[in-house]
Amino acid sequence: MQLLDPHSPSSRRFGLFQIRRPQAPPFGRRPAEKRPDRFFLHVRSVSADGFAHLFQFALVDDDGEAAVSVFVCGRSPVRDAIVPAVGDAPPPIPAITWDQLDTALEPCGNASIIAFGRTLHGSFLPAATRGAIAGLDCARARFERAARRVGIRVRPGDVGDLNDARQLIGLPPVRSPDAALKAMGLRELWTWMDGVEAEV
């Protein structure tokens, strides 16, 4: 367990605790073109109580704006086997149901979707949405290639999630669990990768 956050002011004062990594190049001289048909996806599990499972789906567009941020309540596989008590309270967060998710994700139609872990996040997309998108790219795979280009050694297990990748290149972690903020953090990481490729 890491005792000191490498981004905190106190840890920077002590050379013993500071991790020195190769410096990544600055962003490319020419900015990458904005693409209105590209979205950054993050899906998170919020809660599960044995009767229902609550997820948050978020899509952030190429301008960094949240295009979709919805909570989706799905029935748990064990729900039919357990009879809930009468008067059980509804989920504390207003949520749509799984059959409404395709409608909520309509901006995905004919768009390129980027997720940090294509299989992990993409597998939660409803079948109709998966069939309507133009493509699903994996930011983790691209990051590992970009990191090697700038001399950052990425060993197996070093990049388990978005924050691991961000910290390897000196970006602060996204501390909020909110899916929209995670998707914005993914967009920032993708922009860094655009800069790496522009320098080549």
PDB file of C-alpha atoms in Angstrom:
ATOM      1  CA  MET A   1       0.000   0.000   0.000  1.00  0.00           C
ATOM      2  CA  GLN A   2       1.366   3.393  -0.914  1.00  0.00           C
ATOM      3  CA  LEU A   3       1.622   5.583   2.161  1.00  0.00           C
ATOM      4  CA  LEU A   4       2.203   8.887   0.387  1.00  0.00           C
ATOM      5  CA  ASP A   5       0.381  10.267  -2.613  1.00  0.00           C
ATOM      6  CA  PRO A   6       3.182  11.111  -5.124  1.00  0.00           C
ATOM      7  CA  HIS A   7       1.184  14.192  -6.183  1.00  0.00           C
ATOM      8  CA  SER A   8       0.834  15.673  -2.716  1.00  0.00           C
ATOM      9  CA  PRO A   9       3.041  18.666  -1.792  1.00  0.00           C
ATOM     10  CA  SER A  10       4.545  16.824   1.192  1.00  0.00           C
ATOM     11  CA  SER A  11       5.752  13.865  -0.860  1.00  0.00           C
ATOM     12  CA  ARG A  12       7.489  16.146  -3.367  1.00  0.00           C
ATOM     13  CA  ARG A  13       9.739  17.537  -0.607  1.00  0.00           C
ATOM     14  CA  PHE A  14      11.381  14.188   0.077  1.00  0.00           C
ATOM     15  CA  GLY A  15      13.560  12.792  -2.703  1.00  0.00           C
ATOM     16  CA  LEU A  16      13.326   9.336  -1.155  1.00  0.00           C
ATOM     17  CA  PHE A  17       9.610   9.159  -1.842  1.00  0.00           C
ATOM     18  CA  GLN A  18       9.529  10.865  -5.224  1.00  0.00           C
ATOM     19  CA  ILE A  19       9.204   8.655  -8.271  1.00  0.00           C
ATOM     20  CA  ARG A  20      11.254   9.934 -11.177  1.00  0.00           C
ATOM     21  CA  ARG A  21       9.943   8.963 -14.587  1.00  0.00           C
ATOM     22  CA  PRO A  22      11.080   9.905 -18.078  1.00  0.00           C
ATOM     23  CA  GLN A  23       9.596  13.203 -19.137  1.00  0.00           C
ATOM     24  CA  ALA A  24       6.930  12.920 -21.803  1.00  0.00           C
ATOM     25  CA  PRO A  25       7.192  15.303 -24.728  1.00  0.00           C
ATOM     26  CA  PRO A  26       4.905  18.337 -24.828  1.00  0.00           C
ATOM     27  CA  PHE A  27       1.742  18.219 -26.865  1.00  0.00           C
ATOM     28  CA  GLY A  28       2.192  18.313 -30.621  1.00  0.00           C
ATOM     29  CA  ARG A  29       2.654  21.611 -32.386  1.00  0.00           C
ATOM     30  CA  ARG A  30      -0.608  21.252 -34.219  1.00  0.00           C
ATOM     31  CA  PRO A  31      -3.732  20.467 -32.191  1.00  0.00           C
ATOM     32  CA  ALA A  32      -5.649  17.341 -33.117  1.00  0.00           C
ATOM     33  CA  GLU A  33      -8.853  18.008 -35.000  1.00  0.00           C
ATOM     34  CA  LYS A  34     -12.041  17.888 -32.977  1.00  0.00           C
ATOM     35  CA  ARG A  35     -14.311  15.082 -34.025  1.00  0.00           C
ATOM     36  CA  PRO A  36     -18.046  15.472 -33.395  1.00  0.00           C
ATOM     37  CA  ASP A  37     -18.462  11.737 -34.022  1.00  0.00           C
ATOM     38  CA  ARG A  38     -16.189  10.636 -31.142  1.00  0.00           C
ATOM     39  CA  PHE A  39     -17.133   9.954 -27.524  1.00  0.00           C
ATOM     40  CA  PHE A  40     -15.264   8.788 -24.454  1.00  0.00           C
ATOM     41  CA  LEU A  41     -17.107   6.133 -22.440  1.00  0.00           C
ATOM     42  CA  HIS A  42     -16.902   5.188 -18.794  1.00  0.00           C
ATOM     43  CA  VAL A  43     -19.199   2.750 -16.995  1.00  0.00           C
ATOM     44  CA  ARG A  44     -19.133   2.254 -13.248  1.00  0.00           C
ATOM     45  CA  SER A  45     -20.931   0.006 -10.817  1.00  0.00           C
ATOM     46  CA  VAL A  46     -22.577   2.153  -8.146  1.00  0.00           C
ATOM     47  CA  SER A  47     -24.339  -0.344  -5.910  1.00  0.00           C
ATOM     48  CA  ALA A  48     -25.869  -3.808  -5.739  1.00  0.00           C
ATOM     49  CA  ASP A  49     -28.221  -5.020  -3.040  1.00  0.00           C
ATOM     50  CA  GLY A  50     -29.228  -8.471  -4.267  1.00  0.00           C
ATOM     51  CA  PHE A  51     -32.414  -7.136  -5.849  1.00  0.00           C
ATOM     52  CA  ALA A  52     -31.018  -4.591  -8.284  1.00  0.00           C
ATOM     53  CA  HIS A  53     -27.690  -3.393  -9.620  1.00  0.00           C
ATOM     54  CA  LEU A  54     -27.160   0.310 -10.220  1.00  0.00           C
ATOM     55  CA  PHE A  55     -24.689   1.485 -12.898  1.00  0.00           C
ATOM     56  CA  GLN A  56     -23.671   4.896 -14.191  1.00  0.00           C
ATOM     57  CA  PHE A  57     -22.989   5.330 -17.917  1.00  0.00           C
ATOM     58  CA  ALA A  58     -21.254   8.466 -19.150  1.00  0.00           C
ATOM     59  CA  LEU A  59     -20.239   9.735 -22.582  1.00  0.00           C
ATOM     60  CA  VAL A  60     -18.019  12.793 -22.994  1.00  0.00           C
ATOM     61  CA  ASP A  61     -17.660  14.393 -26.413  1.00  0.00           C
ATOM     62  CA  ASP A  62     -14.479  15.621 -28.082  1.00  0.00           C
ATOM     63  CA  ASP A  63     -14.963  19.105 -26.594  1.00  0.00           C
ATOM     64  CA  GLY A  64     -14.926  17.656 -23.066  1.00  0.00           C
ATOM     65  CA  GLU A  65     -18.650  18.119 -22.474  1.00  0.00           C
ATOM     66  CA  ALA A  66     -20.763  15.396 -20.889  1.00  0.00           C
ATOM     67  CA  ALA A  67     -23.144  14.260 -23.634  1.00  0.00           C
ATOM     68  CA  VAL A  68     -24.731  11.515 -21.513  1.00  0.00           C
ATOM     69  CA  SER A  69     -24.611  10.735 -17.814  1.00  0.00           C
ATOM     70  CA  VAL A  70     -27.322   8.364 -16.670  1.00  0.00           C
ATOM     71  CA  PHE A  71     -27.896   5.921 -13.860  1.00  0.00           C
ATOM     72  CA  VAL A  72     -29.311   2.579 -14.952  1.00  0.00           C
ATOM     73  CA  CYS A  73     -30.998   0.149 -12.628  1.00  0.00           C
ATOM     74  CA  GLY A  74     -30.916  -3.482 -13.731  1.00  0.00           C
ATOM     75  CA  ARG A  75     -32.587  -6.446 -12.128  1.00  0.00           C
ATOM     76  CA  SER A  76     -30.259  -8.746 -10.227  1.00  0.00           C
ATOM     77  CA  PRO A  77     -30.198 -12.394 -11.392  1.00  0.00           C
ATOM     78  CA  VAL A  78     -31.167 -13.463  -7.864  1.00  0.00           C
ATOM     79  CA  ARG A  79     -34.115 -11.083  -7.607  1.00  0.00           C
ATOM     80  CA  ASP A  80     -36.707 -13.689  -8.566  1.00  0.00           C
ATOM     81  CA  ALA A  81     -35.372 -16.062  -5.937  1.00  0.00           C
ATOM     82  CA  ILE A  82     -35.690 -13.538  -3.116  1.00  0.00           C
ATOM     83  CA  VAL A  83     -38.928 -11.794  -2.294  1.00  0.00           C
ATOM     84  CA  PRO A  84     -38.238  -8.206  -1.201  1.00  0.00           C
ATOM     85  CA  ALA A  85     -39.974  -6.841   1.857  1.00  0.00           C
ATOM     86  CA  VAL A  86     -43.140  -4.878   1.245  1.00  0.00           C
ATOM     87  CA  GLY A  87     -42.498  -1.165   1.074  1.00  0.00           C
ATOM     88  CA  ASP A  88     -38.835  -1.435   0.035  1.00  0.00           C
ATOM     89  CA  ALA A  89     -37.599   2.018  -0.901  1.00  0.00           C
ATOM     90  CA  PRO A  90     -36.683   2.713  -4.533  1.00  0.00           C
ATOM     91  CA  PRO A  91     -33.029   3.423  -5.364  1.00  0.00           C
ATOM     92  CA  PRO A  92     -31.932   6.746  -3.847  1.00  0.00           C
ATOM     93  CA  ILE A  93     -30.716   7.964  -7.252  1.00  0.00           C
ATOM     94  CA  PRO A  94     -33.200   8.580 -10.094  1.00  0.00           C
ATOM     95  CA  ALA A  95     -32.425   5.853 -12.605  1.00  0.00           C
ATOM     96  CA  ILE A  96     -33.661   4.575 -15.932  1.00  0.00           C
ATOM     97  CA  THR A  97     -34.156   0.875 -16.672  1.00  0.00           C
ATOM     98  CA  TRP A  98     -32.019  -1.284 -18.976  1.00  0.00           C
ATOM     99  CA  ASP A  99     -34.653  -1.226 -21.717  1.00  0.00           C
ATOM    100  CA  GLN A 100     -34.382   2.596 -21.773  1.00  0.00           C
ATOM    101  CA  LEU A 101     -30.601   2.622 -22.054  1.00  0.00           C
ATOM    102  CA  ASP A 102     -30.474   2.349 -25.867  1.00  0.00           C
ATOM    103  CA  THR A 103     -32.521   5.549 -26.126  1.00  0.00           C
ATOM    104  CA  ALA A 104     -30.266   7.342 -23.631  1.00  0.00           C
ATOM    105  CA  LEU A 105     -27.192   6.314 -25.625  1.00  0.00           C
ATOM    106  CA  GLU A 106     -28.540   7.534 -28.978  1.00  0.00           C
ATOM    107  CA  PRO A 107     -25.591   9.952 -29.422  1.00  0.00           C
ATOM    108  CA  CYS A 108     -23.465   6.810 -29.938  1.00  0.00           C
ATOM    109  CA  GLY A 109     -25.109   6.149 -33.312  1.00  0.00           C
ATOM    110  CA  ASN A 110     -22.431   6.035 -36.053  1.00  0.00           C
ATOM    111  CA  ALA A 111     -19.845   7.360 -33.594  1.00  0.00           C
ATOM    112  CA  SER A 112     -16.422   6.121 -32.540  1.00  0.00           C
ATOM    113  CA  ILE A 113     -16.353   5.176 -28.872  1.00  0.00           C
ATOM    114  CA  ILE A 114     -13.180   5.153 -26.792  1.00  0.00           C
ATOM    115  CA  ALA A 115     -12.983   3.315 -23.480  1.00  0.00           C
ATOM    116  CA  PHE A 116     -10.141   2.477 -21.139  1.00  0.00           C
ATOM    117  CA  GLY A 117     -10.523  -1.253 -21.537  1.00  0.00           C
ATOM    118  CA  ARG A 118     -12.657  -1.908 -24.601  1.00  0.00           C
ATOM    119  CA  THR A 119     -13.910  -5.270 -23.350  1.00  0.00           C
ATOM    120  CA  LEU A 120     -14.560  -4.122 -19.798  1.00  0.00           C
ATOM    121  CA  HIS A 121     -16.634  -1.034 -20.608  1.00  0.00           C
ATOM    122  CA  GLY A 122     -17.865  -1.973 -24.069  1.00  0.00           C
ATOM    123  CA  SER A 123     -19.423  -5.199 -22.839  1.00  0.00           C
ATOM    124  CA  PHE A 124     -21.961  -3.186 -20.842  1.00  0.00           C
ATOM    125  CA  LEU A 125     -23.319  -1.436 -23.938  1.00  0.00           C
ATOM    126  CA  PRO A 126     -26.706  -2.827 -25.006  1.00  0.00           C
ATOM    127  CA  ALA A 127     -26.646  -4.964 -28.152  1.00  0.00           C
ATOM    128  CA  ALA A 128     -28.547  -2.395 -30.243  1.00  0.00           C
ATOM    129  CA  THR A 129     -26.092   0.354 -29.259  1.00  0.00           C
ATOM    130  CA  ARG A 130     -23.090  -1.868 -30.021  1.00  0.00           C
ATOM    131  CA  GLY A 131     -24.552  -2.528 -33.443  1.00  0.00           C
ATOM    132  CA  ALA A 132     -25.102   1.180 -34.124  1.00  0.00           C
ATOM    133  CA  ILE A 133     -21.625   2.495 -33.285  1.00  0.00           C
ATOM    134  CA  ALA A 134     -18.884   2.938 -35.888  1.00  0.00           C
ATOM    135  CA  GLY A 135     -16.170   1.454 -33.687  1.00  0.00           C
ATOM    136  CA  LEU A 136     -14.920   0.846 -30.165  1.00  0.00           C
ATOM    137  CA  ASP A 137     -11.267   1.716 -29.455  1.00  0.00           C
ATOM    138  CA  CYS A 138      -9.183   0.682 -26.451  1.00  0.00           C
ATOM    139  CA  ALA A 139      -7.333   3.580 -24.819  1.00  0.00           C
ATOM    140  CA  ARG A 140      -5.287   1.214 -22.643  1.00  0.00           C
ATOM    141  CA  ALA A 141      -3.706  -0.500 -25.656  1.00  0.00           C
ATOM    142  CA  ARG A 142      -2.940   2.860 -27.306  1.00  0.00           C
ATOM    143  CA  PHE A 143      -1.474   4.213 -24.062  1.00  0.00           C
ATOM    144  CA  GLU A 144       0.958   1.321 -23.738  1.00  0.00           C
ATOM    145  CA  ARG A 145       2.243   1.990 -27.270  1.00  0.00           C
ATOM    146  CA  ALA A 146       2.513   5.759 -26.650  1.00  0.00           C
ATOM    147  CA  ALA A 147       4.302   5.248 -23.330  1.00  0.00           C
ATOM    148  CA  ARG A 148       6.963   3.095 -25.003  1.00  0.00           C
ATOM    149  CA  ARG A 149       7.534   5.846 -27.591  1.00  0.00           C
ATOM    150  CA  VAL A 150       8.492   8.332 -24.886  1.00  0.00           C
ATOM    151  CA  GLY A 151      10.624   5.886 -22.914  1.00  0.00           C
ATOM    152  CA  ILE A 152       8.165   4.991 -20.155  1.00  0.00           C
ATOM    153  CA  ARG A 153       8.511   1.325 -19.342  1.00  0.00           C
ATOM    154  CA  VAL A 154       5.102  -0.219 -18.749  1.00  0.00           C
ATOM    155  CA  ARG A 155       5.340  -3.613 -17.091  1.00  0.00           C
ATOM    156  CA  PRO A 156       2.479  -6.110 -16.814  1.00  0.00           C
ATOM    157  CA  GLY A 157       0.156  -4.951 -14.056  1.00  0.00           C
ATOM    158  CA  ASP A 158       1.396  -1.332 -14.092  1.00  0.00           C
ATOM    159  CA  VAL A 159      -1.717  -0.020 -15.849  1.00  0.00           C
ATOM    160  CA  GLY A 160      -4.782  -1.503 -14.206  1.00  0.00           C
ATOM    161  CA  ASP A 161      -7.008   1.509 -14.681  1.00  0.00           C
ATOM    162  CA  LEU A 162      -7.194   5.047 -16.019  1.00  0.00           C
ATOM    163  CA  ASN A 163      -5.530   6.601 -12.980  1.00  0.00           C
ATOM    164  CA  ASP A 164      -2.511   4.293 -13.262  1.00  0.00           C
ATOM    165  CA  ALA A 165      -1.945   5.543 -16.806  1.00  0.00           C
ATOM    166  CA  ARG A 166      -2.443   9.188 -15.825  1.00  0.00           C
ATOM    167  CA  GLN A 167       0.027   8.952 -12.958  1.00  0.00           C
ATOM    168  CA  LEU A 168       2.694   7.329 -15.150  1.00  0.00           C
ATOM    169  CA  ILE A 169       2.793  10.482 -17.297  1.00  0.00           C
ATOM    170  CA  GLY A 170       2.434  12.990 -14.463  1.00  0.00           C
ATOM    171  CA  LEU A 171      -1.281  13.757 -14.699  1.00  0.00           C
ATOM    172  CA  PRO A 172      -3.152  13.846 -11.375  1.00  0.00           C
ATOM    173  CA  PRO A 173      -5.547  10.992 -10.686  1.00  0.00           C
ATOM    174  CA  VAL A 174      -9.279  11.497 -11.135  1.00  0.00           C
ATOM    175  CA  ARG A 175     -10.305  11.081  -7.513  1.00  0.00           C
ATOM    176  CA  SER A 176     -14.062  11.280  -8.033  1.00  0.00           C
ATOM    177  CA  PRO A 177     -15.853   7.999  -8.812  1.00  0.00           C
ATOM    178  CA  ASP A 178     -18.293   9.901 -11.077  1.00  0.00           C
ATOM    179  CA  ALA A 179     -18.333   8.260 -14.513  1.00  0.00           C
ATOM    180  CA  ALA A 180     -18.560  11.586 -16.370  1.00  0.00           C
ATOM    181  CA  LEU A 181     -15.440  12.913 -14.634  1.00  0.00           C
ATOM    182  CA  LYS A 182     -13.627   9.643 -15.372  1.00  0.00           C
ATOM    183  CA  ALA A 183     -14.596   9.964 -19.041  1.00  0.00           C
ATOM    184  CA  MET A 184     -13.254  13.545 -19.037  1.00  0.00           C
ATOM    185  CA  GLY A 185     -10.025  12.225 -17.542  1.00  0.00           C
ATOM    186  CA  LEU A 186      -9.888   9.639 -20.313  1.00  0.00           C
ATOM    187  CA  ARG A 187     -10.289  12.382 -22.925  1.00  0.00           C
ATOM    188  CA  GLU A 188      -7.363  14.269 -21.367  1.00  0.00           C
ATOM    189  CA  LEU A 189      -5.216  11.125 -21.532  1.00  0.00           C
ATOM    190  CA  TRP A 190      -6.238  10.580 -25.174  1.00  0.00           C
ATOM    191  CA  THR A 191      -5.220  14.168 -25.964  1.00  0.00           C
ATOM    192  CA  TRP A 192      -1.795  13.476 -24.456  1.00  0.00           C
ATOM    193  CA  MET A 193      -1.479  10.455 -26.749  1.00  0.00           C
ATOM    194  CA  ASP A 194      -2.423  12.637 -29.735  1.00  0.00           C
ATOM    195  CA  GLY A 195       0.474  14.912 -28.753  1.00  0.00           C
ATOM    196  CA  VAL A 196       2.912  11.999 -28.544  1.00  0.00           C
ATOM    197  CA  GLU A 197       1.941  10.820 -32.026  1.00  0.00           C
ATOM    198  CA  ALA A 198       2.136  14.354 -33.439  1.00  0.00           C
ATOM    199  CA  GLU A 199       5.777  14.597 -32.313  1.00  0.00           C
ATOM    200  CA  VAL A 200       6.778  11.456 -34.205  1.00  0.00           C
TER     201      VAL A 200
END
